Short mmCIF file of C-alpha atoms and ligand atoms in Angstrom, two decimals:
data_model
loop_
_atom_site.label_atom_id
_atom_site.label_comp_id
_atom_site.label_asym_id
_atom_site.label_seq_id
_atom_site.Cartn_x
_atom_site.Cartn_y
_atom_site.Cartn_z
CA MET A 1048 -8.69 2.52 4.19
CA SER A 1049 -11.93 1.94 2.47
CA ALA A 1050 -12.64 4.19 -0.67
CA PRO A 1051 -15.91 6.10 -1.33
CA THR A 1052 -18.93 3.97 -2.15
CA GLY A 1053 -20.13 6.20 -4.72
CA SER A 1054 -23.23 7.04 -2.73
CA THR A 1055 -24.39 10.22 -2.79
CA PRO A 1056 -23.10 12.02 0.38
CA ARG A 1057 -25.63 13.49 2.65
CA ARG A 1058 -23.69 15.21 5.57
CA VAL A 1059 -21.83 18.65 3.94
CA GLY A 1060 -18.87 20.03 5.41
CA VAL A 1061 -17.58 23.30 4.71
CA VAL A 1062 -14.17 24.55 5.71
CA GLY A 1063 -13.52 28.55 4.85
CA ALA A 1064 -16.32 30.71 5.65
CA GLY A 1065 -15.42 33.52 3.25
CA THR A 1066 -17.08 34.47 0.07
CA MET A 1067 -17.42 30.89 -1.63
CA GLY A 1068 -17.50 28.96 1.49
CA SER A 1069 -20.29 30.63 2.94
CA GLY A 1070 -22.02 30.65 -0.19
CA ILE A 1071 -21.33 27.05 -1.01
CA ALA A 1072 -22.87 26.04 2.70
CA ARG A 1073 -25.86 27.68 1.51
CA VAL A 1074 -26.42 26.30 -1.60
CA ALA A 1075 -25.88 22.83 0.33
CA ALA A 1076 -28.46 23.68 2.93
CA ASP A 1077 -31.25 25.00 0.33
CA ALA A 1078 -30.92 21.82 -1.27
CA GLY A 1079 -31.89 19.80 2.15
CA HIS A 1080 -28.53 18.58 3.44
CA PRO A 1081 -27.10 18.97 6.94
CA VAL A 1082 -24.09 21.31 6.73
CA CYS A 1083 -21.24 22.18 9.33
CA ILE A 1084 -19.08 25.20 8.56
CA TYR A 1085 -15.42 25.63 10.28
CA ASP A 1086 -13.07 28.70 9.73
CA SER A 1087 -9.86 28.88 11.43
CA VAL A 1088 -11.07 32.76 12.88
CA PRO A 1089 -12.98 32.51 15.75
CA GLY A 1090 -16.29 33.65 14.83
CA ALA A 1091 -15.85 33.78 11.50
CA ALA A 1092 -18.20 30.86 10.77
CA ALA A 1093 -21.10 31.86 13.07
CA GLY A 1094 -20.71 35.09 11.43
CA ALA A 1095 -21.01 34.28 7.99
CA VAL A 1096 -23.80 32.00 7.83
CA THR A 1097 -27.46 32.54 9.31
CA HIS A 1098 -29.42 29.86 7.50
CA PRO A 1099 -30.97 27.67 10.11
CA ASP A 1100 -29.88 24.20 8.64
CA ILE A 1101 -25.77 25.34 8.80
CA ARG A 1102 -24.21 24.85 12.20
CA ALA A 1103 -21.42 26.87 12.66
CA VAL A 1104 -18.37 24.82 14.15
CA THR A 1105 -15.31 25.85 16.29
CA ARG A 1106 -12.87 22.88 15.42
CA LEU A 1107 -12.26 20.85 12.26
CA ALA A 1108 -12.97 17.63 14.35
CA HIS A 1109 -16.21 18.80 14.45
CA LEU A 1110 -16.62 17.73 10.53
CA HIS A 1111 -15.64 13.85 11.96
CA ASP A 1112 -18.99 12.70 10.58
CA CYS A 1113 -19.27 14.28 7.26
CA GLU A 1114 -19.42 12.42 4.28
CA ILE A 1115 -18.18 15.22 2.27
CA VAL A 1116 -16.04 18.30 2.94
CA ILE A 1117 -15.66 21.00 0.70
CA GLU A 1118 -12.68 23.55 1.25
CA ALA A 1119 -12.67 27.00 0.06
CA VAL A 1120 -10.04 28.61 2.52
CA VAL A 1121 -7.17 31.11 1.23
CA GLU A 1122 -5.59 30.28 -1.93
CA ASP A 1123 -2.13 28.95 -0.97
CA LEU A 1124 -0.86 25.40 -1.60
CA GLN A 1125 0.55 24.42 1.73
CA VAL A 1126 -2.13 25.72 3.77
CA LYS A 1127 -4.29 23.73 1.43
CA ARG A 1128 -2.21 20.49 2.02
CA ASP A 1129 -2.11 20.82 5.48
CA LEU A 1130 -5.62 21.25 5.66
CA PHE A 1131 -6.29 18.04 4.01
CA ALA A 1132 -3.80 16.31 6.05
CA GLU A 1133 -5.52 17.15 9.35
CA LEU A 1134 -8.91 16.39 7.82
CA SER A 1135 -7.92 13.13 6.86
CA THR A 1136 -7.21 12.16 10.41
CA VAL A 1137 -10.54 13.53 11.27
CA VAL A 1138 -13.09 12.43 8.69
CA ALA A 1139 -14.21 8.60 7.52
CA PRO A 1140 -11.91 7.01 4.94
CA SER A 1141 -15.34 7.32 2.41
CA CYS A 1142 -15.55 10.99 3.16
CA VAL A 1143 -15.16 12.90 -0.14
CA LEU A 1144 -12.62 15.60 0.03
CA ALA A 1145 -13.01 18.68 -2.06
CA THR A 1146 -11.24 21.62 -3.09
CA ASN A 1147 -12.75 24.77 -4.28
CA THR A 1148 -9.49 26.00 -5.33
CA SER A 1149 -9.63 28.20 -9.02
CA ALA A 1150 -5.90 27.96 -9.87
CA LEU A 1151 -4.05 25.02 -7.87
CA SER A 1152 -3.34 21.94 -9.11
CA PRO A 1153 -5.57 19.44 -7.17
CA THR A 1154 -3.27 17.03 -8.09
CA ALA A 1155 -0.92 18.85 -6.11
CA ILE A 1156 -2.94 19.14 -3.30
CA ALA A 1157 -3.84 15.75 -3.16
CA ALA A 1158 -0.12 14.54 -3.20
CA GLY A 1159 0.96 12.46 -0.33
CA LEU A 1160 -2.65 12.76 1.42
CA PRO A 1161 -3.62 9.11 2.42
CA GLY A 1162 -6.24 7.98 0.01
CA PRO A 1163 -6.02 10.67 -2.45
CA GLU A 1164 -8.51 8.61 -4.43
CA ARG A 1165 -11.18 10.53 -2.68
CA PHE A 1166 -9.95 13.80 -3.68
CA VAL A 1167 -11.75 15.99 -6.19
CA GLY A 1168 -11.77 19.42 -7.38
CA MET A 1169 -15.63 20.98 -7.06
CA HIS A 1170 -14.94 24.54 -8.41
CA PHE A 1171 -17.91 26.83 -7.87
CA PHE A 1172 -18.05 30.39 -9.44
CA ASN A 1173 -19.01 33.43 -7.67
CA PRO A 1174 -21.65 33.92 -6.22
CA PRO A 1175 -22.28 30.40 -5.90
CA GLU A 1176 -25.98 30.89 -5.08
CA ARG A 1177 -26.42 32.35 -8.47
CA MET A 1178 -23.66 30.71 -10.89
CA GLN A 1179 -25.05 27.55 -12.01
CA LEU A 1180 -21.73 26.03 -13.13
CA VAL A 1181 -19.51 23.71 -11.35
CA GLU A 1182 -16.29 22.69 -12.66
CA VAL A 1183 -15.54 19.20 -11.14
CA VAL A 1184 -12.13 18.49 -11.41
CA ALA A 1185 -10.39 15.26 -11.64
CA ALA A 1186 -6.80 15.21 -10.22
CA ALA A 1187 -4.57 12.43 -11.43
CA GLN A 1188 -5.28 10.48 -8.27
CA THR A 1189 -9.19 11.12 -8.14
CA ALA A 1190 -11.29 7.57 -8.55
CA PRO A 1191 -13.67 7.88 -11.55
CA GLU A 1192 -16.81 6.99 -9.26
CA VAL A 1193 -15.56 9.97 -6.75
CA VAL A 1194 -15.98 12.42 -10.07
CA GLY A 1195 -19.44 10.59 -10.74
CA THR A 1196 -20.75 11.11 -7.24
CA VAL A 1197 -19.63 14.86 -7.11
CA ARG A 1198 -21.37 15.41 -10.64
CA GLU A 1199 -24.55 13.87 -8.79
CA LEU A 1200 -24.46 16.19 -6.03
CA ALA A 1201 -23.87 18.99 -7.80
CA VAL A 1202 -27.08 17.95 -10.01
CA ALA A 1203 -28.99 17.46 -6.79
CA TRP A 1204 -28.03 21.11 -5.88
CA GLY A 1205 -29.52 22.70 -8.89
CA LYS A 1206 -25.84 23.19 -10.56
CA LYS A 1207 -24.96 22.12 -14.26
CA PRO A 1208 -21.57 20.08 -13.66
CA VAL A 1209 -18.83 19.53 -16.03
CA THR A 1210 -15.82 17.54 -15.74
CA ALA A 1211 -12.65 18.77 -16.35
CA SER A 1212 -9.10 17.53 -16.05
CA ALA A 1213 -6.55 18.99 -13.35
CA THR A 1214 -5.19 21.60 -15.85
CA PRO A 1215 -4.01 24.83 -15.30
CA GLY A 1216 -7.35 27.13 -15.17
CA PHE A 1217 -9.35 24.11 -15.70
CA ILE A 1218 -11.64 25.17 -18.19
CA VAL A 1219 -13.20 28.49 -18.18
CA ASN A 1220 -10.56 30.39 -16.82
CA ARG A 1221 -8.03 28.82 -19.28
CA ILE A 1222 -10.29 29.41 -22.29
CA ALA A 1223 -11.55 32.69 -21.42
CA ARG A 1224 -8.13 34.29 -21.22
CA PRO A 1225 -8.08 35.89 -24.81
CA PHE A 1226 -11.15 38.12 -23.93
CA TYR A 1227 -9.08 39.91 -21.74
CA GLY A 1228 -5.78 39.36 -22.90
CA GLU A 1229 -6.36 40.40 -26.85
CA ALA A 1230 -8.52 43.63 -25.44
CA LEU A 1231 -5.27 44.77 -23.47
CA ARG A 1232 -3.23 44.46 -26.83
CA LEU A 1233 -5.74 46.43 -28.78
CA LEU A 1234 -5.69 49.11 -26.55
CA GLU A 1235 -2.01 48.76 -25.98
CA GLU A 1236 -1.60 49.20 -29.79
CA GLN A 1237 -4.00 52.15 -29.61
CA VAL A 1238 -6.24 50.07 -31.91
CA ALA A 1239 -9.14 51.52 -30.31
CA ASP A 1240 -10.17 52.86 -26.83
CA ALA A 1241 -11.77 50.92 -23.94
CA ALA A 1242 -14.82 51.98 -24.43
CA THR A 1243 -15.12 51.39 -28.36
CA VAL A 1244 -13.67 48.23 -27.73
CA ASP A 1245 -16.27 47.54 -25.38
CA ALA A 1246 -18.97 48.61 -27.44
CA ILE A 1247 -17.97 46.71 -30.72
CA LEU A 1248 -17.95 43.59 -28.41
CA THR A 1249 -21.18 44.21 -26.84
CA GLU A 1250 -23.09 45.58 -29.51
CA ALA A 1251 -21.77 43.79 -32.51
CA GLY A 1252 -19.92 40.76 -30.47
CA GLY A 1253 -23.11 39.57 -28.64
CA PHE A 1254 -21.09 39.91 -25.63
CA ARG A 1255 -22.99 40.48 -22.10
CA LEU A 1256 -20.26 42.36 -20.94
CA GLY A 1257 -17.31 44.24 -22.59
CA PRO A 1258 -13.65 42.66 -21.58
CA PHE A 1259 -12.88 46.38 -19.80
CA ALA A 1260 -15.98 46.37 -18.08
CA LEU A 1261 -15.55 43.31 -16.52
CA MET A 1262 -11.86 43.62 -15.75
CA ASP A 1263 -12.85 46.43 -14.12
CA LEU A 1264 -15.79 44.48 -12.12
CA ILE A 1265 -13.56 41.24 -11.33
CA GLY A 1266 -10.73 43.80 -10.19
CA HIS A 1267 -7.47 43.99 -12.35
CA ASP A 1268 -5.31 42.62 -9.24
CA VAL A 1269 -7.78 39.31 -9.24
CA ASN A 1270 -7.99 39.27 -13.05
CA GLN A 1271 -4.02 39.59 -13.50
CA ALA A 1272 -3.36 37.01 -10.64
CA VAL A 1273 -5.46 34.55 -12.91
CA THR A 1274 -3.65 35.17 -16.09
CA ARG A 1275 -0.41 35.06 -14.32
CA SER A 1276 -0.79 31.37 -12.41
CA VAL A 1277 -1.72 29.92 -15.78
CA TRP A 1278 0.87 31.56 -17.64
CA MET A 1279 3.45 30.57 -15.32
CA ALA A 1280 1.65 27.15 -15.01
CA PHE A 1281 1.77 26.72 -18.43
CA GLY A 1282 5.63 27.35 -18.40
CA TYR A 1283 5.58 30.72 -19.34
CA ASP A 1284 3.60 30.08 -22.74
CA PRO A 1285 3.08 33.43 -24.80
CA ARG A 1286 -0.81 32.68 -25.10
CA TYR A 1287 -1.28 33.41 -21.94
CA ALA A 1288 1.18 36.45 -20.92
CA PRO A 1289 0.18 39.28 -18.60
CA SER A 1290 -0.06 42.40 -20.25
CA SER A 1291 2.12 45.66 -18.81
CA LEU A 1292 -0.93 47.99 -19.19
CA GLN A 1293 -2.74 45.95 -16.76
CA GLN A 1294 0.33 45.64 -14.39
CA GLU A 1295 0.48 49.73 -14.47
CA LEU A 1296 -3.36 49.58 -13.58
CA VAL A 1297 -2.60 47.22 -10.51
CA ASP A 1298 0.47 49.48 -9.62
CA ALA A 1299 -1.16 52.30 -9.80
CA GLY A 1300 -4.11 51.06 -7.34
CA ARG A 1301 -6.45 51.43 -10.22
CA LEU A 1302 -8.18 47.81 -9.56
CA GLY A 1303 -11.65 48.80 -11.03
CA ARG A 1304 -14.88 49.31 -9.59
CA LYS A 1305 -13.67 48.51 -5.87
CA THR A 1306 -11.31 51.37 -5.96
CA GLY A 1307 -13.61 53.79 -7.87
CA ARG A 1308 -11.21 53.41 -10.63
CA GLY A 1309 -10.05 51.22 -13.00
CA VAL A 1310 -9.89 51.44 -16.90
CA PHE A 1311 -13.07 53.77 -16.31
CA ARG A 1312 -14.17 56.08 -13.37
CA TYR A 1313 -16.73 55.19 -11.10
CA GLU A 1314 -18.91 57.53 -8.82
CA ASP A 1315 -21.05 55.52 -5.98
CA ARG A 1316 -19.73 52.29 -8.05
CA ARG A 1317 -21.53 53.20 -11.54
CA PRO A 1318 -19.26 53.65 -14.58
CA LEU A 1319 -18.88 56.94 -15.88
CA VAL A 1320 -17.94 55.47 -19.43
CA PRO A 1321 -16.79 57.65 -22.36
CA PRO A 1322 -19.06 57.43 -25.38
CA PRO A 1323 -17.46 54.78 -28.02
CA VAL A 1324 -15.60 56.50 -31.12
CA THR A 1325 -18.52 56.25 -33.79
CA GLU A 1326 -18.38 58.07 -37.08
CA PRO A 1327 -20.69 61.13 -37.94
CA PRO A 1328 -23.55 60.96 -40.48
CA ARG A 1329 -22.33 60.53 -44.00
CA GLU A 1330 -24.18 60.19 -47.51
CA PRO A 1331 -24.65 56.71 -48.64
CA PRO A 1332 -23.34 55.86 -52.29
CA ALA A 1333 -25.81 55.98 -55.19
CA PHE A 1334 -24.98 52.41 -56.11
CA LEU A 1335 -22.94 49.70 -55.43
CA SER A 1336 -21.49 46.96 -57.53
CA ALA A 1337 -22.16 43.20 -56.39
CA ARG A 1338 -23.46 41.44 -52.95
CA PRO A 1339 -20.81 39.13 -52.10
CA PRO A 1340 -22.62 36.45 -49.78
CA GLU A 1341 -20.34 37.28 -46.55
CA LEU A 1342 -22.31 40.46 -46.81
CA GLU A 1343 -25.26 39.95 -48.03
CA THR A 1344 -27.27 40.05 -44.88
CA LEU A 1345 -25.57 43.50 -44.05
CA LEU A 1346 -26.26 45.06 -47.36
CA ASP A 1347 -29.73 43.83 -47.28
CA ARG A 1348 -30.28 46.13 -44.64
CA CYS A 1349 -28.85 49.36 -46.32
CA SER A 1350 -31.04 50.96 -48.85
CA VAL A 1351 -28.53 51.15 -51.72
CA PRO A 1352 -29.29 50.08 -55.00
CA ILE A 1353 -26.70 47.00 -56.18
CA GLU A 1354 -25.98 46.78 -59.77
CA PRO A 1355 -26.25 43.27 -60.60
CA ALA A 1356 -22.71 41.94 -61.09
CA GLU A 1357 -20.49 38.92 -60.15
CA GLY A 1358 -17.64 39.38 -57.60
CA ASP A 1359 -16.78 38.38 -54.20
CA ARG A 1360 -16.03 42.08 -53.16
CA VAL A 1361 -18.25 44.97 -53.07
CA GLU A 1362 -16.56 48.33 -55.15
CA LEU A 1363 -17.55 51.52 -54.15
CA PRO A 1364 -18.17 54.16 -56.54
CA SER A 1365 -15.36 56.01 -55.88
CA GLY A 1366 -12.69 53.17 -56.38
CA ALA A 1367 -12.51 51.73 -52.90
CA VAL A 1368 -13.13 47.90 -52.06
CA LEU A 1369 -15.11 46.48 -49.15
CA VAL A 1370 -14.54 43.40 -47.64
CA ARG A 1371 -15.29 41.23 -44.80
CA THR A 1372 -12.21 40.22 -42.56
CA ASP A 1373 -10.61 37.28 -42.57
CA GLY A 1374 -7.84 38.39 -40.27
CA THR A 1375 -6.02 40.04 -43.84
CA PRO A 1376 -5.31 43.62 -42.64
CA ALA A 1377 -6.68 46.20 -45.05
CA GLY A 1378 -3.17 47.53 -45.96
CA VAL A 1379 -2.03 43.94 -47.06
CA LEU A 1380 -5.11 43.58 -49.16
CA ALA A 1381 -4.91 47.00 -50.64
CA ALA A 1382 -1.27 46.11 -51.70
CA ARG A 1383 -2.61 42.98 -53.13
CA LEU A 1384 -5.65 44.47 -55.02
CA THR A 1385 -3.52 48.00 -55.78
CA GLN A 1386 -7.02 49.49 -54.56
CA PRO A 1387 -7.86 51.15 -51.24
CA VAL A 1388 -9.57 48.62 -49.12
CA ILE A 1389 -11.93 49.03 -46.03
CA VAL A 1390 -12.38 45.74 -44.05
CA LEU A 1391 -15.49 44.97 -41.90
CA ASP A 1392 -15.39 43.41 -38.91
CA ARG A 1393 -17.63 40.38 -37.79
CA ALA A 1394 -20.67 40.47 -35.84
CA PHE A 1395 -22.55 37.94 -33.97
CA ASP A 1396 -25.95 38.67 -36.11
CA ASP A 1397 -25.78 40.70 -38.97
CA GLN A 1398 -29.44 41.18 -38.92
CA THR A 1399 -29.73 42.79 -35.60
CA THR A 1400 -26.09 44.27 -34.84
CA THR A 1401 -26.38 47.85 -33.96
CA ARG A 1402 -22.77 48.55 -34.33
CA ILE A 1403 -19.79 47.60 -36.65
CA ALA A 1404 -15.99 48.11 -36.72
CA ILE A 1405 -14.17 48.70 -40.00
CA ALA A 1406 -10.41 49.44 -40.61
CA ARG A 1407 -9.19 51.26 -43.84
CA SER A 1408 -5.87 50.80 -45.96
CA ASP A 1409 -3.54 53.71 -45.56
CA ASP A 1410 -4.20 54.87 -49.08
CA CYS A 1411 -8.01 54.96 -48.52
CA SER A 1412 -8.95 58.70 -48.78
CA GLU A 1413 -11.79 60.36 -46.48
CA THR A 1414 -14.41 60.34 -49.63
CA GLN A 1415 -13.89 56.61 -50.09
CA LEU A 1416 -14.43 56.11 -46.37
CA ALA A 1417 -17.18 58.33 -46.07
CA GLU A 1418 -18.96 56.39 -48.88
CA ALA A 1419 -18.46 53.04 -46.78
CA VAL A 1420 -19.65 54.60 -43.36
CA GLY A 1421 -22.79 56.17 -45.23
CA LEU A 1422 -23.70 52.62 -46.66
CA LEU A 1423 -23.45 50.74 -43.30
CA GLN A 1424 -25.16 53.62 -41.68
CA SER A 1425 -28.16 53.34 -44.44
CA GLY A 1426 -28.70 50.08 -42.83
CA GLY A 1427 -28.95 51.65 -39.34
CA LEU A 1428 -25.46 50.71 -37.95
CA ALA A 1429 -23.33 52.87 -35.95
CA VAL A 1430 -19.93 52.54 -37.29
CA SER A 1431 -16.64 52.46 -35.19
CA LEU A 1432 -13.56 53.07 -37.29
CA VAL A 1433 -10.54 51.24 -35.66
CA GLU A 1434 -6.82 51.16 -36.84
CA ASP A 1435 -5.82 48.71 -39.33
CA THR A 1436 -5.16 45.34 -37.44
CA PRO A 1437 -5.90 41.24 -38.04
CA GLY A 1438 -9.42 40.36 -37.48
CA LEU A 1439 -10.31 43.73 -36.07
CA VAL A 1440 -11.82 43.41 -32.47
CA VAL A 1441 -14.70 40.96 -32.75
CA ALA A 1442 -13.09 38.25 -35.39
CA ARG A 1443 -9.82 38.53 -33.46
CA THR A 1444 -11.48 37.94 -30.05
CA VAL A 1445 -13.83 34.80 -31.46
CA ALA A 1446 -11.05 33.45 -33.39
CA MET A 1447 -8.53 33.32 -30.40
CA LEU A 1448 -11.37 32.18 -27.90
CA VAL A 1449 -12.03 29.09 -30.57
CA ASN A 1450 -8.56 28.53 -30.70
CA GLN A 1451 -8.18 27.93 -27.15
CA ALA A 1452 -11.39 25.86 -26.44
CA ALA A 1453 -10.01 23.37 -29.56
CA ASP A 1454 -6.84 23.73 -27.59
CA ALA A 1455 -8.45 22.29 -24.39
CA LEU A 1456 -10.25 19.56 -26.41
CA LEU A 1457 -6.96 18.45 -28.03
CA GLN A 1458 -5.50 18.09 -24.39
CA ALA A 1459 -8.39 16.11 -23.22
CA VAL A 1460 -9.23 19.08 -20.81
CA ALA A 1461 -12.76 18.15 -21.46
CA SER A 1462 -15.61 16.80 -23.67
CA SER A 1463 -16.86 19.65 -26.39
CA PRO A 1464 -20.10 19.49 -24.61
CA ASP A 1465 -18.81 20.34 -21.64
CA ILE A 1466 -16.60 23.27 -22.98
CA ASP A 1467 -19.22 25.01 -24.54
CA LEU A 1468 -21.88 24.41 -21.68
CA ALA A 1469 -19.02 26.12 -19.14
CA MET A 1470 -17.91 28.76 -21.27
CA VAL A 1471 -21.74 30.02 -21.61
CA LEU A 1472 -22.64 29.06 -17.99
CA GLY A 1473 -19.30 30.51 -16.82
CA THR A 1474 -18.56 33.78 -18.74
CA GLY A 1475 -22.06 34.29 -19.84
CA TYR A 1476 -20.69 34.28 -23.85
CA PRO A 1477 -23.80 34.14 -26.13
CA LEU A 1478 -22.62 30.83 -27.58
CA GLY A 1479 -19.82 28.20 -26.50
CA PRO A 1480 -16.25 28.78 -28.38
CA LEU A 1481 -17.09 25.42 -30.26
CA ALA A 1482 -20.06 26.46 -31.44
CA TRP A 1483 -18.94 29.70 -32.58
CA GLY A 1484 -16.15 27.51 -34.55
CA GLU A 1485 -18.97 25.78 -36.25
CA ARG A 1486 -20.71 29.14 -36.94
CA TYR A 1487 -17.59 30.86 -38.54
CA GLY A 1488 -16.06 27.89 -39.92
CA ALA A 1489 -13.08 26.57 -38.89
CA GLY A 1490 -11.28 27.83 -42.21
CA LEU A 1491 -12.23 31.27 -41.11
CA VAL A 1492 -10.76 30.98 -37.81
CA LEU A 1493 -7.39 29.62 -38.79
CA ALA A 1494 -7.18 32.44 -41.60
CA VAL A 1495 -7.88 35.08 -38.58
CA LEU A 1496 -5.33 32.86 -36.65
CA ASP A 1497 -2.51 32.75 -39.12
CA ASN A 1498 -3.08 36.18 -40.16
CA LEU A 1499 -2.44 37.52 -36.47
CA TRP A 1500 0.43 34.89 -36.70
CA SER A 1501 2.17 36.28 -39.85
CA TRP A 1502 1.46 40.16 -38.75
CA TYR A 1503 2.83 39.69 -35.11
CA HIS A 1504 5.08 36.46 -35.43
CA ASP A 1505 4.11 36.13 -31.70
CA PRO A 1506 3.55 32.46 -30.76
CA ARG A 1507 0.90 33.56 -28.88
CA TYR A 1508 -0.92 33.63 -31.92
CA ARG A 1509 -0.18 30.00 -33.01
CA ALA A 1510 -3.15 27.95 -33.93
CA THR A 1511 -3.72 24.38 -32.30
CA PRO A 1512 -2.96 21.31 -34.52
CA LEU A 1513 -6.91 20.50 -33.93
CA LEU A 1514 -8.06 23.62 -35.43
CA ARG A 1515 -5.77 23.24 -38.55
CA ARG A 1516 -7.35 19.43 -38.76
CA TRP A 1517 -10.87 21.07 -37.92
CA ALA A 1518 -10.01 23.58 -40.94
CA LEU A 1519 -8.93 20.45 -43.31
CA SER A 1520 -12.04 18.12 -42.66
CA GLY A 1521 -14.57 20.30 -42.11
CA GLU A 1522 -15.22 18.59 -38.80
CA LEU A 1523 -14.45 18.86 -35.08
CA LEU A 1524 -12.74 15.38 -34.62
P1 NAD B 1691 -11.97 34.42 1.34
O1 NAD B 1691 -10.75 35.47 1.64
O2 NAD B 1691 -13.40 35.30 1.47
O3 NAD B 1691 -12.26 33.54 2.54
C1 NAD B 1691 -11.43 32.52 3.04
C2 NAD B 1691 -11.75 32.01 4.36
O4 NAD B 1691 -10.69 30.98 4.71
C3 NAD B 1691 -11.47 33.03 5.66
O5 NAD B 1691 -12.74 33.22 5.94
C4 NAD B 1691 -10.24 32.52 6.39
O6 NAD B 1691 -10.59 32.96 7.64
C5 NAD B 1691 -10.52 31.17 5.95
N1 NAD B 1691 -9.02 30.39 6.46
C6 NAD B 1691 -8.00 30.57 5.92
N2 NAD B 1691 -7.13 29.59 6.18
C7 NAD B 1691 -8.24 28.70 6.70
C8 NAD B 1691 -7.71 27.39 7.62
N3 NAD B 1691 -6.49 26.80 7.46
N4 NAD B 1691 -8.70 26.59 7.93
C9 NAD B 1691 -9.75 27.20 8.20
N5 NAD B 1691 -10.41 28.17 7.49
C10 NAD B 1691 -9.28 29.39 7.18
O7 NAD B 1691 -11.66 33.82 0.04
P2 NAD B 1691 -12.62 33.03 -1.18
O8 NAD B 1691 -12.92 34.40 -1.95
O9 NAD B 1691 -13.81 32.66 -0.40
O10 NAD B 1691 -11.90 32.16 -1.64
C11 NAD B 1691 -11.67 31.01 -1.07
C12 NAD B 1691 -11.38 29.67 -2.32
O11 NAD B 1691 -12.16 29.88 -3.43
C13 NAD B 1691 -10.10 30.16 -2.67
O12 NAD B 1691 -9.29 28.79 -3.16
C14 NAD B 1691 -9.99 30.55 -3.94
O13 NAD B 1691 -9.34 30.56 -4.92
C15 NAD B 1691 -11.60 29.99 -4.73
N6 NAD B 1691 -12.24 30.80 -5.37
C16 NAD B 1691 -12.82 32.00 -5.27
C17 NAD B 1691 -13.64 32.47 -5.94
C18 NAD B 1691 -14.11 33.92 -5.83
O14 NAD B 1691 -14.70 34.58 -6.71
N7 NAD B 1691 -13.79 34.32 -4.81
C19 NAD B 1691 -14.09 31.70 -7.09
C20 NAD B 1691 -13.94 30.52 -7.05
C21 NAD B 1691 -12.95 29.61 -6.16
#
């Protein structure tokens, strides 16, 4: 049995002519490859593709001269194993065998196959024609040259490949989990409503879509299934624990856009999202003391005179203190300072953000709150008051994503450039999570994580050892 030679395959076979298979076939054909597509449902392959360079075949045996076969059939380990066992008897030993699985282990699919070194994961994103990212997943058995071959092929197809180890969720589906999970927790704890969380994460956080709008788009059944599979594959690690709130949505058939109702309601597939909670207009204070570096850019936008004074926090004339979040809840700070405290969330860009979240300690009066709101409004900011919680909304979400990315790096899931590239291309985040960690500073990310941990005592919030080392040395190793 000869292993693949490493030369770029030309004749492409695709098995499964559903959403992904038909798209992958079109990508290969558009790049000039002769493509055969097979589906076990008679007529499905012919019905799915109209591309002139794609041949729909009626038997798996018709793929015998393909140099790569990409499988995109139903997500079921036994079905995929049986399929590859049969394929191995059909194609030449040098043919690369690739799976588009999202959640199964390529190592488990390859187990028992003859010549498993030519087996690899080639994980496209939906829709394959539009999404540039391809995760090339090395199973334990995969030969390094096969990974190289598939990467080259992806580049020739106009894609941006990243290499991932065959760990649960690979890169994107693993690291992105807290984007959904923390939003669901914030809603469960009534820190803010869904529309407000989404508005804070898009307007202040820089995310293209809020987590609730995104889960409604993906479908709560699909989103929850990915969370569940990653959670189970990691031995029920609380980091990935599914949300009972999301389970309720699934049980109620509120799956999102496709059923007309998820977290939000939809009419003609258009979302009917209520306005985010936003403070009414308030008068700014007459003056401020101090202009700490963490608030400089925001305060420079505000039209309030600042009295020259030293200090790492802003004292409002009515006696409350304004600080930027490092994850310490406002109530904890207030007890420490014996003064009412208002904590400000982070923003992706303080110069351009249109919204900011704030939280207050329980002893903060309406007058003190109004002063802080008026100050921020004088800088053109919409202000969303949320319940007092560590890291509010943006800092909490970003810190959790950075921690996930650092943990994936620690476990050699992928290189740091590949992690950041995968997250930007696969999710549309404005910045890769490791670059985001550099921007925040690992010390701040760790402080937010440790504050979450001491507030909840939930191992979900444990910082990865790599983040601790990063914070100590100041450099990502
Ligand atoms: P789909 O249900 O749209 O299509 C699956 C197709 O496979 C169907 O046409 C079905 O008839 C066919 N099929 C089932 N068993 C078969 C067999 N034994 N032999 C030949 N054909 C068979 O599914 P999909 O959404 O295209 O997903 C396919 C794979 O891609 C899954 O492994 C999924 O996890 C993965 N994936 C899906 C997405 C996505 O967003 N849909 C994204 C990335 C990866």
